[in-house]
mmCIF file of C-alpha atoms in Angstrom:
data_model
loop_
_atom_site.group_PDB
_atom_site.id
_atom_site.type_symbol
_atom_site.label_atom_id
_atom_site.label_comp_id
_atom_site.label_asym_id
_atom_site.label_seq_id
_atom_site.Cartn_x
_atom_site.Cartn_y
_atom_site.Cartn_z
ATOM 1 C CA ALA A 1258 0.000 0.000 0.000
ATOM 2 C CA THR A 1259 1.150 3.443 -0.815
ATOM 3 C CA ALA A 1260 2.069 5.419 2.265
ATOM 4 C CA PRO A 1261 0.183 8.649 2.795
ATOM 5 C CA PRO A 1262 2.141 11.797 2.039
ATOM 6 C CA SER A 1263 3.952 13.336 4.940
ATOM 7 C CA THR A 1264 2.871 16.642 6.381
ATOM 8 C CA LEU A 1265 6.081 18.175 5.026
ATOM 9 C CA ASP A 1266 5.019 17.386 1.467
ATOM 10 C CA ALA A 1267 1.436 18.639 1.934
ATOM 11 C CA ALA A 1268 0.343 21.770 0.048
ATOM 12 C CA PRO A 1269 0.355 24.892 2.197
ATOM 13 C CA SER A 1270 -2.998 26.127 3.397
ATOM 14 C CA SER A 1271 -4.517 29.271 1.974
ATOM 15 C CA ARG A 1272 -3.633 31.075 5.207
ATOM 16 C CA GLU A 1273 -0.025 29.991 4.937
ATOM 17 C CA PHE A 1274 -0.006 31.004 1.278
ATOM 18 C CA GLU A 1275 -1.368 34.428 2.055
ATOM 19 C CA GLU A 1276 1.274 34.957 4.763
ATOM 20 C CA SER A 1277 4.144 33.955 2.487
ATOM 21 C CA ASP A 1278 6.845 36.614 2.030
ATOM 22 C CA SER A 1279 8.209 35.105 -1.184
ATOM 23 C CA GLU A 1280 8.503 37.528 -4.120
ATOM 24 C CA ASP A 1281 7.245 34.794 -6.453
ATOM 25 C CA ASP A 1282 4.119 34.263 -4.420
ATOM 26 C CA VAL A 1283 1.101 36.520 -5.057
ATOM 27 C CA PRO A 1284 -1.207 36.895 -2.038
ATOM 28 C CA ILE A 1285 -4.605 35.290 -2.602
ATOM 29 C CA ALA A 1286 -6.319 38.369 -1.194
ATOM 30 C CA GLU A 1287 -4.881 40.438 -4.031
ATOM 31 C CA LEU A 1288 -5.891 37.804 -6.565
ATOM 32 C CA ARG A 1289 -9.368 37.780 -5.158
ATOM 33 C CA ARG A 1290 -9.586 41.560 -5.279
ATOM 34 C CA ALA A 1291 -8.325 41.599 -8.821
ATOM 35 C CA VAL A 1292 -10.808 38.957 -9.896
ATOM 36 C CA GLY A 1293 -13.571 40.690 -7.998
ATOM 37 C CA GLU A 1294 -12.867 44.012 -9.658
ATOM 38 C CA ASP A 1295 -12.801 42.427 -13.089
ATOM 39 C CA ASP A 1296 -16.078 40.630 -12.395
ATOM 40 C CA GLU A 1297 -17.702 43.804 -11.140
ATOM 41 C CA ASP A 1298 -16.600 45.750 -14.189
ATOM 42 C CA SER A 1299 -17.922 43.141 -16.565
ATOM 43 C CA GLU A 1300 -21.233 42.901 -14.714
ATOM 44 C CA SER A 1301 -21.727 46.656 -14.771
ATOM 45 C CA GLU A 1302 -21.004 46.764 -18.491
ATOM 46 C CA GLU A 1303 -23.503 43.991 -19.138
ATOM 47 C CA GLU A 1304 -26.104 45.742 -17.040
ATOM 48 C CA GLU A 1305 -25.601 48.990 -18.933
ATOM 49 C CA GLU A 1306 -25.901 47.215 -22.277
ATOM 50 C CA ASP A 1307 -29.011 45.273 -21.268
ATOM 51 C CA ALA A 1308 -30.681 48.119 -19.326
ATOM 52 C CA PRO A 1309 -33.560 49.842 -21.143
ATOM 53 C CA PRO A 1310 -33.039 53.492 -22.136
ATOM 54 C CA ARG A 1311 -33.763 55.904 -19.337
ATOM 55 C CA LYS A 1312 -36.932 57.918 -19.685
ATOM 56 C CA ARG A 1313 -37.019 61.626 -18.887
ATOM 57 C CA PRO A 1314 -39.311 62.192 -15.896
ATOM 58 C CA ARG A 1315 -42.625 63.748 -16.847
ATOM 59 C CA THR A 1316 -43.401 67.225 -15.579
ATOM 60 C CA THR A 1317 -46.645 66.870 -13.682
ATOM 61 C CA ALA A 1318 -48.489 68.939 -11.155
ATOM 62 C CA ALA A 1319 -47.247 66.564 -8.431
ATOM 63 C CA ALA A 1320 -43.652 67.357 -9.412
ATOM 64 C CA GLN A 1321 -44.213 71.096 -9.113
ATOM 65 C CA PRO A 1322 -43.525 72.907 -5.838
ATOM 66 C CA ARG A 1323 -46.637 73.641 -3.850
ATOM 67 C CA ALA A 1324 -46.042 77.381 -4.154
ATOM 68 C CA SER A 1325 -46.148 77.169 -7.950
ATOM 69 C CA PHE A 1326 -49.840 76.175 -7.831
ATOM 70 C CA LEU A 1327 -50.727 79.732 -6.848
ATOM 71 C CA SER A 1328 -50.673 82.340 -9.575
ATOM 72 C CA LYS A 1329 -49.910 86.029 -9.147
ATOM 73 C CA TYR A 1330 -52.714 86.959 -11.550
ATOM 74 C CA TYR A 1331 -56.487 86.721 -11.779
ATOM 75 C CA GLY A 1332 -57.945 83.952 -13.919
ATOM 76 C CA VAL A 1333 -54.748 81.869 -13.895
ATOM 77 C CA THR A 1334 -54.134 78.498 -12.232
ATOM 78 C CA TRP A 1335 -51.588 75.680 -12.576
ATOM 79 C CA ASP A 1336 -52.775 72.536 -14.407
ATOM 80 C CA ARG A 1337 -49.711 70.884 -16.005
ATOM 81 C CA LYS A 1338 -49.274 74.318 -17.579
ATOM 82 C CA TRP A 1339 -50.603 77.761 -16.706
ATOM 83 C CA LYS A 1340 -54.328 77.603 -17.432
ATOM 84 C CA ALA A 1341 -56.438 80.682 -18.120
ATOM 85 C CA SER A 1342 -60.158 80.517 -17.360
ATOM 86 C CA TYR A 1343 -63.024 82.846 -16.485
ATOM 87 C CA LYS A 1344 -66.657 82.858 -15.398
ATOM 88 C CA ASP A 1345 -69.159 83.967 -17.996
ATOM 89 C CA ALA A 1346 -72.117 86.242 -17.275
ATOM 90 C CA GLY A 1347 -74.070 83.255 -15.959
ATOM 91 C CA GLY A 1348 -71.324 82.213 -13.531
ATOM 92 C CA ILE A 1349 -70.189 79.187 -15.565
ATOM 93 C CA ARG A 1350 -66.439 78.557 -15.575
ATOM 94 C CA ARG A 1351 -64.950 78.608 -19.096
ATOM 95 C CA THR A 1352 -61.422 77.464 -20.013
ATOM 96 C CA ILE A 1353 -59.496 79.692 -22.405
ATOM 97 C CA GLY A 1354 -56.385 77.560 -22.820
ATOM 98 C CA ARG A 1355 -53.021 76.533 -21.326
ATOM 99 C CA PHE A 1356 -49.851 78.578 -21.664
ATOM 100 C CA ALA A 1357 -46.137 78.261 -20.947
ATOM 101 C CA THR A 1358 -46.001 81.307 -18.657
ATOM 102 C CA GLU A 1359 -48.272 83.024 -16.164
ATOM 103 C CA GLU A 1360 -48.017 86.274 -18.080
ATOM 104 C CA GLN A 1361 -49.283 84.721 -21.320
ATOM 105 C CA ALA A 1362 -52.231 83.186 -19.471
ATOM 106 C CA ALA A 1363 -53.012 86.473 -17.692
ATOM 107 C CA HIS A 1364 -52.989 88.450 -20.949
ATOM 108 C CA ALA A 1365 -55.270 85.853 -22.562
ATOM 109 C CA TYR A 1366 -57.638 86.136 -19.587
ATOM 110 C CA ASN A 1367 -57.769 89.938 -19.878
ATOM 111 C CA ALA A 1368 -58.371 89.753 -23.620
ATOM 112 C CA ARG A 1369 -61.256 87.299 -23.213
ATOM 113 C CA LEU A 1370 -62.957 89.432 -20.565
ATOM 114 C CA LYS A 1371 -62.720 92.414 -22.888
ATOM 115 C CA LYS A 1372 -64.091 90.403 -25.802
ATOM 116 C CA GLU A 1373 -67.022 89.081 -23.737
ATOM 117 C CA ARG A 1374 -67.644 92.535 -22.190
ATOM 118 C CA LEU A 1375 -67.066 91.232 -18.684
ATOM 119 C CA THR A 1376 -64.501 93.761 -17.519
ATOM 120 C CA GLU A 1377 -67.014 95.385 -15.174
ATOM 121 C CA LEU A 1378 -68.226 92.076 -13.802
ATOM 122 C CA ARG A 1379 -64.924 90.237 -13.232
ATOM 123 C CA GLU A 1380 -61.551 91.153 -11.785
ATOM 124 C CA VAL A 1381 -59.116 92.265 -14.509
ATOM 125 C CA ASN A 1382 -55.344 92.069 -14.185
ATOM 126 C CA LYS A 1383 -53.945 95.579 -13.977
ATOM 127 C CA VAL A 1384 -51.114 96.782 -16.207
ATOM 128 C CA ASP A 1385 -48.602 99.493 -15.308
ATOM 129 C CA GLU A 1386 -47.385 102.358 -17.510
ATOM 130 C CA GLN A 1387 -44.722 100.131 -19.102
ATOM 131 C CA GLY A 1388 -47.337 97.551 -20.051
ATOM 132 C CA ARG A 1389 -46.220 95.073 -17.385
ATOM 133 C CA LEU A 1390 -48.762 93.055 -15.453
ATOM 134 C CA VAL A 1391 -49.347 93.990 -11.825
ATOM 135 C CA ALA A 1392 -49.656 91.086 -9.390
ATOM 136 C CA LYS A 1393 -52.953 90.727 -7.573
ATOM 137 C CA PRO A 1394 -53.051 91.267 -3.782
ATOM 138 C CA GLU A 1395 -51.902 88.337 -1.671
ATOM 139 C CA ARG A 1396 -54.561 85.908 -0.562
ATOM 140 C CA GLY A 1397 -56.273 87.083 2.597
ATOM 141 C CA VAL A 1398 -55.109 90.665 2.088
ATOM 142 C CA ARG A 1399 -57.822 92.803 0.517
ATOM 143 C CA PRO A 1400 -56.878 96.203 -0.869
ATOM 144 C CA GLU A 1401 -58.328 99.268 0.758
ATOM 145 C CA VAL A 1402 -61.077 100.899 -1.302
ATOM 146 C CA ALA A 1403 -60.559 104.618 -1.782
ATOM 147 C CA GLU A 1404 -62.978 106.845 0.090
ATOM 148 C CA ALA A 1405 -64.355 108.313 -3.127
ATOM 149 C CA ASP A 1406 -65.116 104.840 -4.523
ATOM 150 C CA ARG A 1407 -67.099 103.676 -1.511
ATOM 151 C CA LYS A 1408 -70.152 105.757 -2.319
ATOM 152 C CA SER A 1409 -72.782 103.612 -4.016
ATOM 153 C CA LYS A 1410 -73.139 104.198 -7.740
ATOM 154 C CA TYR A 1411 -75.761 101.513 -8.420
ATOM 155 C CA ILE A 1412 -79.135 100.512 -7.057
ATOM 156 C CA GLY A 1413 -79.009 98.023 -4.171
ATOM 157 C CA VAL A 1414 -75.237 98.217 -3.678
ATOM 158 C CA SER A 1415 -73.438 99.388 -0.526
ATOM 159 C CA TYR A 1416 -69.899 99.215 0.861
ATOM 160 C CA ASP A 1417 -69.088 97.019 3.879
ATOM 161 C CA GLY A 1418 -65.977 98.406 5.563
ATOM 162 C CA SER A 1419 -65.556 95.353 7.833
ATOM 163 C CA VAL A 1420 -64.621 93.177 4.860
ATOM 164 C CA ARG A 1421 -63.604 95.910 2.408
ATOM 165 C CA ARG A 1422 -66.130 94.560 -0.091
ATOM 166 C CA PHE A 1423 -69.494 95.518 -1.601
ATOM 167 C CA ARG A 1424 -72.779 93.891 -0.657
ATOM 168 C CA THR A 1425 -76.225 94.047 -2.228
ATOM 169 C CA LYS A 1426 -79.837 94.059 -1.056
ATOM 170 C CA TYR A 1427 -83.222 93.422 -2.664
ATOM 171 C CA LYS A 1428 -86.855 92.932 -1.650
ATOM 172 C CA ASP A 1429 -88.454 89.487 -1.582
ATOM 173 C CA ALA A 1430 -92.021 88.639 -2.672
ATOM 174 C CA ARG A 1431 -93.407 89.943 0.630
ATOM 175 C CA GLY A 1432 -91.542 93.200 0.349
ATOM 176 C CA LYS A 1433 -88.975 92.379 3.040
ATOM 177 C CA ARG A 1434 -85.432 93.547 2.461
ATOM 178 C CA LYS A 1435 -82.942 90.723 1.915
ATOM 179 C CA THR A 1436 -79.170 90.729 1.717
ATOM 180 C CA PHE A 1437 -77.789 88.968 -1.303
ATOM 181 C CA GLY A 1438 -75.355 86.226 -0.246
ATOM 182 C CA GLY A 1439 -71.653 86.921 -0.574
ATOM 183 C CA SER A 1440 -69.581 90.038 -1.106
ATOM 184 C CA PHE A 1441 -67.980 91.547 -4.200
ATOM 185 C CA ALA A 1442 -64.733 93.291 -5.046
ATOM 186 C CA SER A 1443 -66.362 95.946 -7.234
ATOM 187 C CA GLN A 1444 -69.656 97.788 -7.385
ATOM 188 C CA GLU A 1445 -70.216 96.678 -10.975
ATOM 189 C CA GLU A 1446 -69.875 93.002 -10.067
ATOM 190 C CA ALA A 1447 -72.243 93.420 -7.130
ATOM 191 C CA ALA A 1448 -74.882 95.283 -9.178
ATOM 192 C CA ARG A 1449 -74.901 92.697 -11.966
ATOM 193 C CA ALA A 1450 -75.117 89.796 -9.517
ATOM 194 C CA ARG A 1451 -78.023 91.467 -7.695
ATOM 195 C CA ASP A 1452 -79.992 92.139 -10.870
ATOM 196 C CA ALA A 1453 -79.391 88.601 -12.126
ATOM 197 C CA LYS A 1454 -80.730 87.209 -8.821
ATOM 198 C CA ILE A 1455 -83.853 89.395 -9.017
ATOM 199 C CA ARG A 1456 -84.580 88.175 -12.551
ATOM 200 C CA GLU A 1457 -83.980 84.578 -11.498
ATOM 201 C CA LEU A 1458 -86.543 84.908 -8.676
ATOM 202 C CA GLY A 1459 -89.000 86.850 -10.816
ATOM 203 C CA LEU A 1460 -88.991 89.845 -8.485
ATOM 204 C CA GLU A 1461 -88.738 92.628 -11.069
ATOM 205 C CA SER A 1462 -92.044 94.083 -9.870
ATOM 206 C CA LYS A 1463 -90.690 94.450 -6.333
ATOM 207 C CA ASN A 1464 -87.256 95.865 -7.189
ATOM 208 C CA LYS A 1465 -85.722 98.451 -9.456
ATOM 209 C CA LEU A 1466 -83.027 97.154 -11.763
ATOM 210 C CA ASN A 1467 -79.881 98.979 -12.789
ATOM 211 C CA LYS A 1468 -80.009 100.318 -16.331
ATOM 212 C CA VAL A 1469 -77.441 99.469 -19.000
ATOM 213 C CA ASP A 1470 -76.492 101.282 -22.203
ATOM 214 C CA ALA A 1471 -76.465 99.904 -25.748
ATOM 215 C CA ALA A 1472 -73.003 98.368 -25.146
ATOM 216 C CA GLY A 1473 -74.212 96.557 -22.020
ATOM 217 C CA ARG A 1474 -72.371 98.854 -19.596
ATOM 218 C CA LEU A 1475 -74.025 99.776 -16.324
ATOM 219 C CA ILE A 1476 -75.436 103.271 -15.995
ATOM 220 C CA GLU A 1477 -74.883 104.924 -12.623
ATOM 221 C CA LYS A 1478 -77.971 105.862 -10.668
ATOM 222 C CA PRO A 1479 -78.770 109.556 -10.314
ATOM 223 C CA SER A 1480 -76.930 111.134 -7.419
ATOM 224 C CA LYS A 1481 -78.985 112.536 -4.567
ATOM 225 C CA PRO A 1482 -79.132 116.355 -4.408
#
Protein backbone atom coordinates (compact mmCIF):
# COMPACT_ATOMS: atom_id res chain seq x y z
CA ALA A 1 0.00 0.00 0.00
CA THR A 2 1.15 3.44 -0.81
CA ALA A 3 2.07 5.42 2.27
CA PRO A 4 0.18 8.65 2.80
CA PRO A 5 2.14 11.80 2.04
CA SER A 6 3.95 13.34 4.94
CA THR A 7 2.87 16.64 6.38
CA LEU A 8 6.08 18.18 5.03
CA ASP A 9 5.02 17.39 1.47
CA ALA A 10 1.44 18.64 1.93
CA ALA A 11 0.34 21.77 0.05
CA PRO A 12 0.36 24.89 2.20
CA SER A 13 -3.00 26.13 3.40
CA SER A 14 -4.52 29.27 1.97
CA ARG A 15 -3.63 31.08 5.21
CA GLU A 16 -0.02 29.99 4.94
CA PHE A 17 -0.01 31.00 1.28
CA GLU A 18 -1.37 34.43 2.06
CA GLU A 19 1.27 34.96 4.76
CA SER A 20 4.14 33.95 2.49
CA ASP A 21 6.84 36.61 2.03
CA SER A 22 8.21 35.11 -1.18
CA GLU A 23 8.50 37.53 -4.12
CA ASP A 24 7.24 34.79 -6.45
CA ASP A 25 4.12 34.26 -4.42
CA VAL A 26 1.10 36.52 -5.06
CA PRO A 27 -1.21 36.89 -2.04
CA ILE A 28 -4.61 35.29 -2.60
CA ALA A 29 -6.32 38.37 -1.19
CA GLU A 30 -4.88 40.44 -4.03
CA LEU A 31 -5.89 37.80 -6.56
CA ARG A 32 -9.37 37.78 -5.16
CA ARG A 33 -9.59 41.56 -5.28
CA ALA A 34 -8.33 41.60 -8.82
CA VAL A 35 -10.81 38.96 -9.90
CA GLY A 36 -13.57 40.69 -8.00
CA GLU A 37 -12.87 44.01 -9.66
CA ASP A 38 -12.80 42.43 -13.09
CA ASP A 39 -16.08 40.63 -12.39
CA GLU A 40 -17.70 43.80 -11.14
CA ASP A 41 -16.60 45.75 -14.19
CA SER A 42 -17.92 43.14 -16.57
CA GLU A 43 -21.23 42.90 -14.71
CA SER A 44 -21.73 46.66 -14.77
CA GLU A 45 -21.00 46.76 -18.49
CA GLU A 46 -23.50 43.99 -19.14
CA GLU A 47 -26.10 45.74 -17.04
CA GLU A 48 -25.60 48.99 -18.93
CA GLU A 49 -25.90 47.22 -22.28
CA ASP A 50 -29.01 45.27 -21.27
CA ALA A 51 -30.68 48.12 -19.33
CA PRO A 52 -33.56 49.84 -21.14
CA PRO A 53 -33.04 53.49 -22.14
CA ARG A 54 -33.76 55.90 -19.34
CA LYS A 55 -36.93 57.92 -19.68
CA ARG A 56 -37.02 61.63 -18.89
CA PRO A 57 -39.31 62.19 -15.90
CA ARG A 58 -42.63 63.75 -16.85
CA THR A 59 -43.40 67.22 -15.58
CA THR A 60 -46.64 66.87 -13.68
CA ALA A 61 -48.49 68.94 -11.16
CA ALA A 62 -47.25 66.56 -8.43
CA ALA A 63 -43.65 67.36 -9.41
CA GLN A 64 -44.21 71.10 -9.11
CA PRO A 65 -43.53 72.91 -5.84
CA ARG A 66 -46.64 73.64 -3.85
CA ALA A 67 -46.04 77.38 -4.15
CA SER A 68 -46.15 77.17 -7.95
CA PHE A 69 -49.84 76.17 -7.83
CA LEU A 70 -50.73 79.73 -6.85
CA SER A 71 -50.67 82.34 -9.57
CA LYS A 72 -49.91 86.03 -9.15
CA TYR A 73 -52.71 86.96 -11.55
CA TYR A 74 -56.49 86.72 -11.78
CA GLY A 75 -57.94 83.95 -13.92
CA VAL A 76 -54.75 81.87 -13.90
CA THR A 77 -54.13 78.50 -12.23
CA TRP A 78 -51.59 75.68 -12.58
CA ASP A 79 -52.77 72.54 -14.41
CA ARG A 80 -49.71 70.88 -16.01
CA LYS A 81 -49.27 74.32 -17.58
CA TRP A 82 -50.60 77.76 -16.71
CA LYS A 83 -54.33 77.60 -17.43
CA ALA A 84 -56.44 80.68 -18.12
CA SER A 85 -60.16 80.52 -17.36
CA TYR A 86 -63.02 82.85 -16.48
CA LYS A 87 -66.66 82.86 -15.40
CA ASP A 88 -69.16 83.97 -18.00
CA ALA A 89 -72.12 86.24 -17.27
CA GLY A 90 -74.07 83.25 -15.96
CA GLY A 91 -71.32 82.21 -13.53
CA ILE A 92 -70.19 79.19 -15.56
CA ARG A 93 -66.44 78.56 -15.57
CA ARG A 94 -64.95 78.61 -19.10
CA THR A 95 -61.42 77.46 -20.01
CA ILE A 96 -59.50 79.69 -22.40
CA GLY A 97 -56.39 77.56 -22.82
CA ARG A 98 -53.02 76.53 -21.33
CA PHE A 99 -49.85 78.58 -21.66
CA ALA A 100 -46.14 78.26 -20.95
CA THR A 101 -46.00 81.31 -18.66
CA GLU A 102 -48.27 83.02 -16.16
CA GLU A 103 -48.02 86.27 -18.08
CA GLN A 104 -49.28 84.72 -21.32
CA ALA A 105 -52.23 83.19 -19.47
CA ALA A 106 -53.01 86.47 -17.69
CA HIS A 107 -52.99 88.45 -20.95
CA ALA A 108 -55.27 85.85 -22.56
CA TYR A 109 -57.64 86.14 -19.59
CA ASN A 110 -57.77 89.94 -19.88
CA ALA A 111 -58.37 89.75 -23.62
CA ARG A 112 -61.26 87.30 -23.21
CA LEU A 113 -62.96 89.43 -20.56
CA LYS A 114 -62.72 92.41 -22.89
CA LYS A 115 -64.09 90.40 -25.80
CA GLU A 116 -67.02 89.08 -23.74
CA ARG A 117 -67.64 92.54 -22.19
CA LEU A 118 -67.07 91.23 -18.68
CA THR A 119 -64.50 93.76 -17.52
CA GLU A 120 -67.01 95.38 -15.17
CA LEU A 121 -68.23 92.08 -13.80
CA ARG A 122 -64.92 90.24 -13.23
CA GLU A 123 -61.55 91.15 -11.79
CA VAL A 124 -59.12 92.27 -14.51
CA ASN A 125 -55.34 92.07 -14.19
CA LYS A 126 -53.95 95.58 -13.98
CA VAL A 127 -51.11 96.78 -16.21
CA ASP A 128 -48.60 99.49 -15.31
CA GLU A 129 -47.39 102.36 -17.51
CA GLN A 130 -44.72 100.13 -19.10
CA GLY A 131 -47.34 97.55 -20.05
CA ARG A 132 -46.22 95.07 -17.39
CA LEU A 133 -48.76 93.05 -15.45
CA VAL A 134 -49.35 93.99 -11.82
CA ALA A 135 -49.66 91.09 -9.39
CA LYS A 136 -52.95 90.73 -7.57
CA PRO A 137 -53.05 91.27 -3.78
CA GLU A 138 -51.90 88.34 -1.67
CA ARG A 139 -54.56 85.91 -0.56
CA GLY A 140 -56.27 87.08 2.60
CA VAL A 141 -55.11 90.66 2.09
CA ARG A 142 -57.82 92.80 0.52
CA PRO A 143 -56.88 96.20 -0.87
CA GLU A 144 -58.33 99.27 0.76
CA VAL A 145 -61.08 100.90 -1.30
CA ALA A 146 -60.56 104.62 -1.78
CA GLU A 147 -62.98 106.84 0.09
CA ALA A 148 -64.36 108.31 -3.13
CA ASP A 149 -65.12 104.84 -4.52
CA ARG A 150 -67.10 103.68 -1.51
CA LYS A 151 -70.15 105.76 -2.32
CA SER A 152 -72.78 103.61 -4.02
CA LYS A 153 -73.14 104.20 -7.74
CA TYR A 154 -75.76 101.51 -8.42
CA ILE A 155 -79.14 100.51 -7.06
CA GLY A 156 -79.01 98.02 -4.17
CA VAL A 157 -75.24 98.22 -3.68
CA SER A 158 -73.44 99.39 -0.53
CA TYR A 159 -69.90 99.21 0.86
CA ASP A 160 -69.09 97.02 3.88
CA GLY A 161 -65.98 98.41 5.56
CA SER A 162 -65.56 95.35 7.83
CA VAL A 163 -64.62 93.18 4.86
CA ARG A 164 -63.60 95.91 2.41
CA ARG A 165 -66.13 94.56 -0.09
CA PHE A 166 -69.49 95.52 -1.60
CA ARG A 167 -72.78 93.89 -0.66
CA THR A 168 -76.23 94.05 -2.23
CA LYS A 169 -79.84 94.06 -1.06
CA TYR A 170 -83.22 93.42 -2.66
CA LYS A 171 -86.85 92.93 -1.65
CA ASP A 172 -88.45 89.49 -1.58
CA ALA A 173 -92.02 88.64 -2.67
CA ARG A 174 -93.41 89.94 0.63
CA GLY A 175 -91.54 93.20 0.35
CA LYS A 176 -88.97 92.38 3.04
CA ARG A 177 -85.43 93.55 2.46
CA LYS A 178 -82.94 90.72 1.92
CA THR A 179 -79.17 90.73 1.72
CA PHE A 180 -77.79 88.97 -1.30
CA GLY A 181 -75.36 86.23 -0.25
CA GLY A 182 -71.65 86.92 -0.57
CA SER A 183 -69.58 90.04 -1.11
CA PHE A 184 -67.98 91.55 -4.20
CA ALA A 185 -64.73 93.29 -5.05
CA SER A 186 -66.36 95.95 -7.23
CA GLN A 187 -69.66 97.79 -7.38
CA GLU A 188 -70.22 96.68 -10.98
CA GLU A 189 -69.88 93.00 -10.07
CA ALA A 190 -72.24 93.42 -7.13
CA ALA A 191 -74.88 95.28 -9.18
CA ARG A 192 -74.90 92.70 -11.97
CA ALA A 193 -75.12 89.80 -9.52
CA ARG A 194 -78.02 91.47 -7.69
CA ASP A 195 -79.99 92.14 -10.87
CA ALA A 196 -79.39 88.60 -12.13
CA LYS A 197 -80.73 87.21 -8.82
CA ILE A 198 -83.85 89.40 -9.02
CA ARG A 199 -84.58 88.18 -12.55
CA GLU A 200 -83.98 84.58 -11.50
CA LEU A 201 -86.54 84.91 -8.68
CA GLY A 202 -89.00 86.85 -10.82
CA LEU A 203 -88.99 89.85 -8.49
CA GLU A 204 -88.74 92.63 -11.07
CA SER A 205 -92.04 94.08 -9.87
CA LYS A 206 -90.69 94.45 -6.33
CA ASN A 207 -87.26 95.87 -7.19
CA LYS A 208 -85.72 98.45 -9.46
CA LEU A 209 -83.03 97.15 -11.76
CA ASN A 210 -79.88 98.98 -12.79
CA LYS A 211 -80.01 100.32 -16.33
CA VAL A 212 -77.44 99.47 -19.00
CA ASP A 213 -76.49 101.28 -22.20
CA ALA A 214 -76.46 99.90 -25.75
CA ALA A 215 -73.00 98.37 -25.15
CA GLY A 216 -74.21 96.56 -22.02
CA ARG A 217 -72.37 98.85 -19.60
CA LEU A 218 -74.03 99.78 -16.32
CA ILE A 219 -75.44 103.27 -16.00
CA GLU A 220 -74.88 104.92 -12.62
CA LYS A 221 -77.97 105.86 -10.67
CA PRO A 222 -78.77 109.56 -10.31
CA SER A 223 -76.93 111.13 -7.42
CA LYS A 224 -78.99 112.54 -4.57
CA PRO A 225 -79.13 116.35 -4.41
